[in-house]
Short mmCIF file of C-alpha atoms and ligand atoms in Angstrom, two decimals:
data_model
loop_
_atom_site.label_atom_id
_atom_site.label_comp_id
_atom_site.label_asym_id
_atom_site.label_seq_id
_atom_site.Cartn_x
_atom_site.Cartn_y
_atom_site.Cartn_z
CA MET A 1 3.39 5.26 -35.00
CA SER A 2 6.68 2.52 -34.26
CA THR A 3 5.77 -0.57 -33.55
CA SER A 4 7.80 -2.37 -30.17
CA GLY A 5 9.14 -6.13 -30.15
CA LYS A 6 6.81 -8.31 -29.05
CA TYR A 7 6.18 -9.78 -25.59
CA ASP A 8 4.15 -12.27 -23.83
CA ILE A 9 2.75 -9.95 -21.88
CA VAL A 10 2.82 -6.19 -21.43
CA ILE A 11 2.77 -4.53 -17.96
CA VAL A 12 0.74 -1.32 -18.15
CA GLY A 13 2.08 0.55 -14.93
CA GLY A 14 5.43 0.32 -12.61
CA GLY A 15 3.93 0.79 -9.18
CA ILE A 16 4.31 -2.23 -6.61
CA PHE A 17 1.81 -4.24 -8.33
CA GLY A 18 3.54 -4.01 -11.84
CA VAL A 19 6.51 -4.39 -10.64
CA SER A 20 6.08 -7.41 -8.29
CA SER A 21 4.15 -9.22 -11.16
CA ALA A 22 6.91 -8.66 -13.38
CA ILE A 23 9.36 -10.67 -11.22
CA GLU A 24 7.05 -13.00 -10.69
CA LEU A 25 6.38 -13.77 -14.65
CA ALA A 26 9.72 -13.26 -15.58
CA ARG A 27 10.57 -16.07 -13.21
CA ARG A 28 8.05 -18.26 -14.61
CA ASN A 29 9.98 -17.57 -18.34
CA HIS A 30 7.19 -14.91 -19.47
CA LYS A 31 8.78 -12.47 -21.96
CA VAL A 32 7.24 -9.59 -20.15
CA ALA A 33 7.84 -5.70 -20.54
CA ILE A 34 6.50 -2.87 -18.21
CA LEU A 35 5.53 0.62 -19.62
CA ASN A 36 5.43 3.60 -17.29
CA PRO A 37 5.18 7.33 -18.16
CA ASP A 38 8.20 9.54 -17.00
CA THR A 39 10.55 7.40 -14.50
CA ILE A 40 9.94 4.31 -12.16
CA PRO A 41 8.89 5.02 -9.75
CA HIS A 42 6.46 8.14 -10.90
CA HIS A 43 6.32 10.65 -8.92
CA LEU A 44 2.88 10.88 -8.37
CA ALA A 45 2.31 7.01 -7.79
CA SER A 46 0.45 5.59 -4.75
CA SER A 47 3.68 3.27 -4.34
CA THR A 48 6.14 6.47 -4.36
CA ASP A 49 6.70 7.70 -0.93
CA ILE A 50 9.55 7.51 1.84
CA SER A 51 7.66 4.53 3.89
CA LYS A 52 4.56 2.29 3.68
CA ALA A 53 3.34 0.47 6.91
CA VAL A 54 3.90 -3.51 7.14
CA ARG A 55 1.39 -4.76 9.49
CA MET A 56 -0.20 -8.19 10.25
CA GLU A 57 -2.74 -6.21 12.76
CA TYR A 58 -5.96 -7.06 10.59
CA GLY A 59 -8.75 -6.92 12.95
CA SER A 60 -10.62 -9.99 12.78
CA ASP A 61 -9.76 -10.61 9.18
CA ARG A 62 -7.63 -13.66 9.13
CA GLU A 63 -6.90 -13.98 5.23
CA TYR A 64 -5.13 -10.50 5.43
CA HIS A 65 -3.34 -11.49 8.61
CA ARG A 66 -2.17 -14.63 6.88
CA MET A 67 -1.19 -12.47 2.98
CA ALA A 68 0.76 -10.08 5.37
CA GLU A 69 2.17 -12.82 7.51
CA LEU A 70 3.78 -14.22 3.70
CA SER A 71 4.38 -11.26 2.82
CA ILE A 72 6.55 -9.97 5.41
CA GLU A 73 8.67 -13.22 4.84
CA LYS A 74 9.09 -12.38 1.00
CA TRP A 75 9.70 -8.57 2.32
CA HIS A 76 12.84 -10.53 3.88
CA ASP A 77 14.09 -12.46 0.67
CA TRP A 78 14.01 -8.84 -1.05
CA ASN A 79 15.89 -7.33 1.32
CA HIS A 80 18.70 -10.12 0.38
CA ILE A 81 18.00 -9.93 -3.31
CA LEU A 82 18.40 -6.35 -3.61
CA GLY A 83 21.32 -6.16 -1.10
CA GLU A 84 19.77 -3.29 0.72
CA GLU A 85 17.51 -3.04 3.60
CA VAL A 86 14.04 -2.09 2.04
CA TYR A 87 12.08 -3.48 4.93
CA HIS A 88 12.83 -2.60 8.24
CA GLU A 89 11.58 -4.57 11.33
CA VAL A 90 11.15 -2.00 13.79
CA GLY A 91 7.94 -3.49 14.77
CA PHE A 92 3.97 -2.02 15.04
CA LEU A 93 2.58 -0.36 17.94
CA MET A 94 -1.16 -0.29 18.53
CA LEU A 95 -2.05 2.99 20.89
CA CYS A 96 -5.43 2.88 22.15
CA LYS A 97 -7.84 5.11 24.30
CA GLU A 98 -9.92 2.60 26.16
CA SER A 99 -9.07 -0.76 27.05
CA ILE A 100 -8.21 -3.28 24.76
CA GLU A 101 -10.59 -5.50 25.82
CA SER A 102 -13.32 -2.94 25.21
CA GLU A 103 -16.02 -3.46 22.24
CA TYR A 104 -14.45 0.38 21.31
CA GLN A 105 -11.08 -1.20 20.77
CA SER A 106 -12.34 -4.35 18.71
CA PHE A 107 -10.01 -3.64 15.95
CA GLU A 108 -6.81 -3.79 18.02
CA LYS A 109 -8.59 -6.72 20.32
CA CYS A 110 -9.30 -8.86 17.48
CA SER A 111 -5.94 -8.26 16.12
CA ILE A 112 -3.91 -9.50 18.76
CA GLU A 113 -6.32 -12.51 19.09
CA ASN A 114 -5.16 -13.60 15.75
CA LEU A 115 -1.69 -13.13 16.31
CA ALA A 116 -1.47 -15.07 19.47
CA GLN A 117 -3.39 -17.90 17.70
CA ALA A 118 -0.88 -17.73 14.82
CA GLY A 119 2.10 -17.40 17.48
CA TYR A 120 3.04 -14.05 17.56
CA PRO A 121 2.23 -12.90 21.37
CA SER A 122 2.16 -9.15 21.19
CA GLU A 123 3.63 -7.39 24.35
CA ARG A 124 0.34 -5.67 26.25
CA LEU A 125 1.09 -1.87 27.32
CA GLY A 126 -0.28 0.10 29.97
CA VAL A 127 0.96 3.50 31.46
CA LEU A 128 4.16 2.70 33.26
CA GLY A 129 5.01 0.12 30.03
CA LEU A 130 4.32 3.04 27.70
CA LYS A 131 6.21 5.56 29.27
CA GLU A 132 9.27 3.48 29.69
CA LYS A 133 9.46 1.79 26.22
CA PHE A 134 8.05 4.51 24.01
CA PRO A 135 8.39 7.74 26.18
CA VAL A 136 7.03 10.19 23.49
CA VAL A 137 3.30 8.98 23.84
CA ASN A 138 1.01 11.27 25.69
CA VAL A 139 -0.16 7.87 28.04
CA ASP A 140 -3.14 10.24 29.31
CA ASN A 141 -4.90 10.17 26.08
CA TYR A 142 -3.83 6.51 25.22
CA PRO A 143 -3.08 4.47 28.45
CA GLU A 144 -3.22 1.19 26.73
CA GLY A 145 -1.34 -0.25 24.41
CA SER A 146 -0.01 -3.49 22.27
CA PHE A 147 3.48 -3.97 20.70
CA ASN A 148 4.27 -6.50 18.20
CA PRO A 149 7.93 -6.89 17.45
CA LYS A 150 7.04 -8.69 13.87
CA GLY A 151 6.00 -5.34 11.36
CA GLY A 152 7.25 -1.94 10.16
CA TYR A 153 7.61 -0.44 7.14
CA ALA A 154 8.86 -0.39 3.50
CA GLU A 155 10.35 2.30 2.18
CA SER A 156 8.44 2.33 -0.34
CA GLY A 157 9.48 4.78 -3.48
CA ARG A 158 13.08 3.09 -3.12
CA ALA A 159 11.98 -0.31 -3.16
CA VAL A 160 9.93 -0.21 -5.92
CA GLU A 161 12.98 1.80 -7.62
CA LEU A 162 15.31 -1.44 -6.82
CA LEU A 163 12.93 -4.32 -7.74
CA ALA A 164 12.35 -1.94 -11.06
CA LYS A 165 16.35 -2.70 -11.59
CA TYR A 166 15.82 -6.31 -10.24
CA ALA A 167 13.14 -7.33 -12.79
CA ALA A 168 15.46 -5.85 -15.72
CA SER A 169 18.44 -8.01 -14.10
CA ILE A 170 15.93 -10.94 -14.65
CA GLY A 171 14.80 -9.95 -18.18
CA VAL A 172 12.05 -7.96 -17.39
CA VAL A 173 11.89 -5.08 -20.45
CA ILE A 174 11.47 -1.60 -18.72
CA HIS A 175 10.16 1.46 -20.84
CA GLU A 176 9.59 4.43 -19.33
CA HIS A 177 8.27 7.65 -20.65
CA GLN A 178 5.33 5.65 -22.47
CA THR A 179 1.94 6.53 -21.06
CA VAL A 180 -0.51 3.75 -22.66
CA SER A 181 -3.25 5.61 -24.24
CA SER A 182 -5.24 2.98 -25.13
CA ILE A 183 -5.50 -0.73 -25.28
CA LEU A 184 -6.08 -2.99 -28.58
CA ILE A 185 -8.76 -5.04 -28.71
CA ASP A 186 -9.87 -7.10 -31.72
CA ASP A 187 -12.64 -9.03 -32.37
CA GLY A 188 -12.94 -9.62 -28.53
CA GLN A 189 -9.08 -10.17 -28.20
CA CYS A 190 -6.55 -7.87 -26.55
CA ASN A 191 -3.57 -7.70 -28.48
CA GLY A 192 -1.76 -4.92 -27.35
CA VAL A 193 -1.25 -1.49 -26.21
CA GLU A 194 -0.44 1.98 -27.74
CA THR A 195 1.17 5.32 -26.01
CA LYS A 196 0.89 8.65 -25.92
CA GLU A 197 4.23 8.81 -26.80
CA GLY A 198 3.34 6.93 -30.37
CA ARG A 199 4.12 3.74 -30.17
CA LEU A 200 2.42 0.08 -30.24
CA PHE A 201 3.33 -2.67 -28.12
CA HIS A 202 2.03 -6.26 -29.01
CA CYS A 203 1.81 -8.85 -26.87
CA GLN A 204 -0.63 -11.67 -25.93
CA GLN A 205 -2.02 -10.63 -22.61
CA VAL A 206 -2.07 -7.22 -21.10
CA ILE A 207 -2.09 -6.31 -17.16
CA VAL A 208 -3.21 -3.29 -16.22
CA ALA A 209 -1.55 -2.18 -12.93
CA ALA A 210 -1.80 1.80 -13.59
CA GLY A 211 -3.08 2.51 -9.81
CA THR A 212 -5.78 5.41 -10.05
CA ASN A 213 -5.48 5.40 -13.65
CA THR A 214 -6.94 1.91 -14.59
CA PRO A 215 -10.56 2.72 -14.18
CA LEU A 216 -9.75 5.35 -17.03
CA LEU A 217 -8.17 2.47 -19.11
CA VAL A 218 -10.48 -0.12 -18.37
CA PRO A 219 -13.77 1.81 -18.01
CA GLU A 220 -15.78 -1.33 -17.05
CA ILE A 221 -14.75 -0.95 -13.00
CA GLN A 222 -15.19 2.58 -13.44
CA PRO A 223 -18.98 1.56 -11.03
CA PHE A 224 -16.80 -0.56 -8.65
CA VAL A 225 -13.29 1.54 -8.30
CA LYS A 226 -12.82 5.39 -7.21
CA SER A 227 -9.57 7.22 -6.21
CA THR A 228 -9.84 9.27 -3.40
CA GLY A 229 -6.95 11.53 -1.63
CA HIS A 230 -5.34 11.16 1.45
CA SER A 231 -3.22 13.47 3.05
CA VAL A 232 0.36 12.85 4.46
CA PHE A 233 2.82 14.81 6.51
CA TRP A 234 6.50 15.33 7.28
CA LEU A 235 7.52 16.53 10.51
CA LYS A 236 11.12 17.25 11.80
CA PRO A 237 11.45 16.53 15.44
CA SER A 238 13.82 18.68 17.72
CA GLU A 239 15.22 15.43 19.26
CA PRO A 240 15.13 13.10 16.68
CA LYS A 241 16.46 10.37 18.98
CA ARG A 242 13.31 10.45 20.71
CA PHE A 243 11.59 9.15 17.71
CA THR A 244 14.06 6.61 16.42
CA PRO A 245 13.44 2.80 17.15
CA PRO A 246 13.36 1.21 19.23
CA ARG A 247 12.22 4.17 21.33
CA PHE A 248 9.38 4.63 18.88
CA SER A 249 7.99 2.19 15.82
CA VAL A 250 5.59 2.20 13.05
CA PHE A 251 2.14 3.18 15.51
CA THR A 252 -1.71 3.14 15.14
CA ALA A 253 -3.34 5.93 17.61
CA ASP A 254 -6.86 3.97 17.67
CA ILE A 255 -6.84 4.01 14.11
CA SER A 256 -10.09 2.39 13.32
CA ASN A 257 -11.47 5.23 15.25
CA THR A 258 -9.61 7.92 14.37
CA GLY A 259 -7.66 6.71 11.28
CA TRP A 260 -4.28 7.95 12.34
CA TYR A 261 -0.96 6.31 12.05
CA GLY A 262 2.70 6.97 11.12
CA PHE A 263 6.47 6.10 11.15
CA PRO A 264 9.22 6.53 13.39
CA LEU A 265 12.14 8.77 11.96
CA HIS A 266 13.12 7.80 8.43
CA PRO A 267 16.60 6.69 8.33
CA ARG A 268 17.32 9.18 4.80
CA GLN A 269 15.36 11.81 5.41
CA GLY A 270 15.37 11.96 9.48
CA VAL A 271 11.42 13.03 9.45
CA VAL A 272 8.68 11.43 11.27
CA LYS A 273 5.64 10.81 8.78
CA ILE A 274 1.84 10.66 10.12
CA GLY A 275 -1.03 9.54 7.84
CA LYS A 276 -4.79 9.44 8.17
CA HIS A 277 -6.08 6.10 6.80
CA SER A 278 -9.88 7.59 6.60
CA LYS A 279 -12.62 7.99 4.09
CA GLY A 280 -10.40 10.70 2.16
CA ASP A 281 -12.07 12.99 -0.65
CA ALA A 282 -12.91 11.99 -3.92
CA ILE A 283 -10.16 13.27 -6.15
CA HIS A 284 -9.90 12.84 -10.21
CA PRO A 285 -6.37 11.34 -10.85
CA GLU A 286 -5.42 13.76 -13.64
CA GLN A 287 -7.01 16.58 -12.94
CA ASP A 288 -6.89 18.07 -9.40
CA ASP A 289 -3.74 20.18 -7.82
CA ARG A 290 -3.35 18.02 -4.77
CA ILE A 291 -3.14 20.27 -2.45
CA VAL A 292 -3.02 19.50 1.52
CA ARG A 293 -5.90 21.99 2.67
CA ALA A 294 -5.26 24.22 5.92
CA ASP A 295 -7.85 22.57 7.75
CA GLU A 296 -6.29 18.87 7.55
CA ILE A 297 -2.86 20.84 8.64
CA GLU A 298 -4.89 21.95 11.83
CA ASP A 299 -6.25 18.50 12.52
CA LEU A 300 -2.70 17.32 12.21
CA ARG A 301 -1.42 20.21 14.95
CA SER A 302 -4.48 18.64 17.23
CA PHE A 303 -3.84 14.97 17.03
CA LEU A 304 -0.43 15.84 17.58
CA GLU A 305 -1.21 17.88 20.66
CA SER A 306 -2.95 14.94 22.14
CA THR A 307 -0.66 12.11 21.19
CA PHE A 308 2.79 13.32 20.81
CA PRO A 309 3.13 16.63 22.41
CA GLU A 310 6.87 17.03 21.67
CA LEU A 311 5.85 16.97 18.06
CA ARG A 312 3.19 19.54 18.49
CA ASN A 313 4.98 22.72 17.05
CA ALA A 314 7.54 20.40 14.86
CA PRO A 315 8.24 22.20 11.12
CA LEU A 316 6.25 20.71 8.94
CA VAL A 317 9.02 19.91 6.27
CA CYS A 318 6.38 18.49 3.73
CA THR A 319 3.25 17.27 2.87
CA ARG A 320 1.57 14.99 0.15
CA LYS A 321 -1.68 14.05 -1.16
CA CYS A 322 -1.32 10.50 -2.14
CA LEU A 323 -4.74 8.59 -3.98
CA TYR A 324 -5.92 5.30 -3.04
CA THR A 325 -7.45 3.13 -5.69
CA ASP A 326 -10.28 2.64 -3.59
CA THR A 327 -12.66 -0.54 -4.39
CA MET A 328 -16.12 -0.16 -2.46
CA ASP A 329 -15.44 -3.02 -0.43
CA GLY A 330 -11.51 -2.21 0.43
CA HIS A 331 -10.56 -5.48 -1.24
CA PHE A 332 -7.97 -5.54 -4.38
CA TRP A 333 -8.96 -6.43 -7.50
CA ILE A 334 -7.16 -8.97 -9.70
CA ASP A 335 -8.80 -11.01 -12.46
CA ARG A 336 -8.94 -11.68 -15.92
CA HIS A 337 -11.66 -8.78 -18.01
CA PRO A 338 -14.92 -10.96 -18.28
CA GLU A 339 -15.52 -10.26 -21.65
CA VAL A 340 -12.14 -9.23 -22.99
CA GLN A 341 -9.45 -12.26 -23.47
CA GLY A 342 -6.22 -11.35 -22.68
CA LEU A 343 -7.18 -8.23 -20.43
CA ILE A 344 -6.11 -8.82 -16.83
CA VAL A 345 -6.68 -5.87 -13.87
CA CYS A 346 -4.40 -5.90 -11.12
CA THR A 347 -5.12 -2.93 -8.98
CA GLY A 348 -7.57 -1.56 -6.01
CA GLY A 349 -4.70 -1.01 -3.39
CA SER A 350 -7.43 0.62 -1.37
CA GLY A 351 -4.58 2.11 1.07
CA HIS A 352 -3.50 -1.03 2.23
CA GLY A 353 -1.64 -2.97 -0.67
CA PHE A 354 1.84 -2.14 -0.70
CA LYS A 355 2.68 -4.29 2.00
CA MET A 356 1.22 -7.21 0.17
CA GLY A 357 3.12 -6.54 -2.76
CA PRO A 358 4.98 -9.98 -3.21
CA ILE A 359 2.10 -11.70 -3.00
CA ILE A 360 0.13 -9.74 -5.23
CA GLY A 361 2.37 -10.30 -7.83
CA GLU A 362 1.94 -13.94 -7.49
CA ILE A 363 -1.70 -14.08 -7.44
CA THR A 364 -1.24 -11.88 -10.86
CA ALA A 365 0.82 -14.32 -12.24
CA ASP A 366 -1.21 -17.23 -11.22
CA THR A 367 -4.27 -15.17 -13.43
CA VAL A 368 -2.08 -14.77 -16.13
CA GLU A 369 -1.34 -18.68 -16.12
CA ASP A 370 -4.87 -19.94 -15.28
CA LYS A 371 -3.71 -21.14 -12.27
CA GLU A 372 -5.69 -21.13 -8.65
CA HIS A 373 -3.95 -19.10 -5.84
CA GLU A 374 -5.05 -19.57 -2.61
CA PHE A 375 -6.20 -15.81 -1.59
CA ALA A 376 -7.44 -15.02 -5.66
CA ALA A 377 -11.08 -15.50 -4.39
CA ARG A 378 -11.56 -12.55 -3.40
CA TYR A 379 -10.13 -9.99 -5.43
CA LYS A 380 -12.05 -11.44 -8.75
CA TRP A 381 -14.23 -9.30 -10.71
CA ARG A 382 -17.47 -8.36 -8.92
CA HIS A 383 -20.57 -6.67 -9.41
CA LEU A 384 -20.87 -4.24 -6.32
CA THR A 385 -23.82 -2.47 -5.38
CA ALA A 386 -24.09 0.90 -3.75
CA ASP A 387 -24.84 -0.73 -0.15
CA THR A 388 -21.32 -2.11 -0.01
CA ILE A 389 -19.70 -1.79 3.09
CA GLN A 390 -15.73 -1.08 3.25
CA MET A 391 -14.15 -4.07 4.72
CA GLU A 392 -10.50 -3.37 5.54
CA GLU A 393 -11.12 -3.43 9.50
CA ALA A 394 -8.14 -0.57 10.37
CA ARG A 395 -9.47 2.28 8.15
CA ASN A 396 -11.74 4.89 9.75
CA VAL A 397 -14.53 5.13 7.76
C1 LIG B 1 -1.38 8.33 1.48
C2 LIG B 1 -1.65 6.51 1.18
C3 LIG B 1 -0.76 6.07 2.50
C4 LIG B 1 -0.54 4.35 1.93
N1 LIG B 1 -0.17 3.74 3.12
C5 LIG B 1 0.00 2.67 2.85
C6 LIG B 1 0.92 1.52 4.17
O1 LIG B 1 1.07 2.06 5.14
N2 LIG B 1 0.66 0.52 3.62
C7 LIG B 1 0.16 -0.34 2.73
O2 LIG B 1 0.49 -1.65 2.57
N3 LIG B 1 0.04 0.41 1.48
C8 LIG B 1 -0.21 1.73 1.78
N4 LIG B 1 -0.94 2.58 0.99
C9 LIG B 1 -1.09 1.69 -0.74
C10 LIG B 1 -0.48 1.56 -1.51
O3 LIG B 1 0.17 2.55 -1.84
C11 LIG B 1 -1.24 1.38 -2.73
O4 LIG B 1 -2.17 0.16 -2.43
C12 LIG B 1 -0.30 0.28 -3.82
O5 LIG B 1 1.26 1.29 -3.87
C13 LIG B 1 -0.53 0.45 -5.15
O6 LIG B 1 0.42 0.54 -6.13
P1 LIG B 1 0.12 0.31 -7.33
O7 LIG B 1 1.17 -0.36 -8.14
O8 LIG B 1 -1.21 -0.41 -7.92
O9 LIG B 1 -0.51 1.24 -7.66
P2 LIG B 1 0.66 2.93 -8.03
O10 LIG B 1 1.90 2.63 -6.97
O11 LIG B 1 -0.02 4.48 -8.16
O12 LIG B 1 1.35 2.59 -9.58
C14 LIG B 1 0.97 2.89 -10.64
C15 LIG B 1 1.64 3.08 -11.96
O13 LIG B 1 1.12 2.99 -13.14
C16 LIG B 1 1.52 4.10 -13.76
N5 LIG B 1 0.66 4.48 -14.95
C17 LIG B 1 -0.30 5.25 -14.72
N6 LIG B 1 -0.98 5.20 -15.91
C18 LIG B 1 -0.19 4.97 -16.74
C19 LIG B 1 -0.33 4.97 -18.25
N7 LIG B 1 -1.32 5.42 -18.75
N8 LIG B 1 0.63 4.12 -18.84
C20 LIG B 1 1.27 3.62 -18.29
N9 LIG B 1 1.66 3.33 -17.07
C21 LIG B 1 0.81 4.33 -16.12
C22 LIG B 1 1.74 5.14 -12.77
O14 LIG B 1 2.74 6.15 -13.31
C23 LIG B 1 2.36 4.40 -11.46
O15 LIG B 1 4.13 4.48 -11.83
C24 LIG B 1 -1.10 3.78 1.24
C25 LIG B 1 -1.32 4.39 -0.30
C26 LIG B 1 -1.34 5.96 0.01
C27 LIG B 1 -2.18 6.79 -0.98
#
């Protein structure tokens, strides 16, 4: 077993949570290493996909709204630092089946109220407005909508790839092809990790940001954090221009009641990506073939028929089953282990964590330095009971 140089902090996992934390810690002069199996981005990581929605629309939840608002500012900074536009501010459209004022559309109504209070007036669209601005929408089923230009999507896999390179440029040591098999704990103090590839990494603190594998490494969170599978679909439209911004944007289609959301034509892949933010299926992170089922594709086709008829027969060029690291309450999980000194967990993205990457890094770094971050309280280590309700309001559960 070979031993590698001593670090202040070893981060287990190079997804958005790990990479963002590493950048923040390196900026604060900590000696940091990231360990990740294969390469960063890893093909099975939640962060690794062509796009993730970046939205300030969080229903009545002002804290998430504010976190997303600050994250968006930082995504612009990252675009600048990385020298490439990984965050695309193409706007965010909420499509509604009923009146936005109705109880049924309370997610959209509350989101619009929060936005307005924070100085982001949304553009309300009726049948005529939708037809003019977003002509591919079936207004018979979605007669109302609300468009906010401040929002869009991040090219997630690409962002992680470039952020990891940036992290390395500011001193973070990246060890790819290293899969942590156990955390070294001596007399209640964590002092390193061991990898399946046969190496030991010594450090003062370990941050486990291993996405869905986190509960395998830190079993104490297993009762509260599960992995669930969610399918995404890439479609090739016959008239790509009609799905290209500004004719199309990131959208939700009555999301809290249906789960459906999606993206405009991807600038590199030339596809429209659609997903469903709903309950998902319980899936073991290492013991599942992650195949998208035929009934899910049927469900997608019926959604397209009713929402974007031009896509009803569009070729499905790729499907992916991606795993949420789901906490029971839908909130992130970033805190010190209550019993093991020097062990920190940074996980629980719960299907909405990517956009918050820049702030997650700050919260983690403050946790390492025992400082209080303004958003940290709700992500602390907690003991959730079976009757815990999922609190992220966009999610269809
Ligand atoms: C289908 C889907 C759609 C989503 N849509 C959105 C969206 O639109 N907007 C949004 O904001 N969020 C979205 N999310 C959520 C978002 O993707 C996650 O919250 C975020 O990517 C989590 O990042 P992470 O770094 O915690 O995990 P991951 O990206 O999974 O990274 C974990 C890393 O740890 C590594 N690792 C695992 N085990 C080990 C080990 N033993 N040793 C070392 N390394 C290890 C993995 O290889 C991986 O690289 C979505 C998620 C999914 C699945």
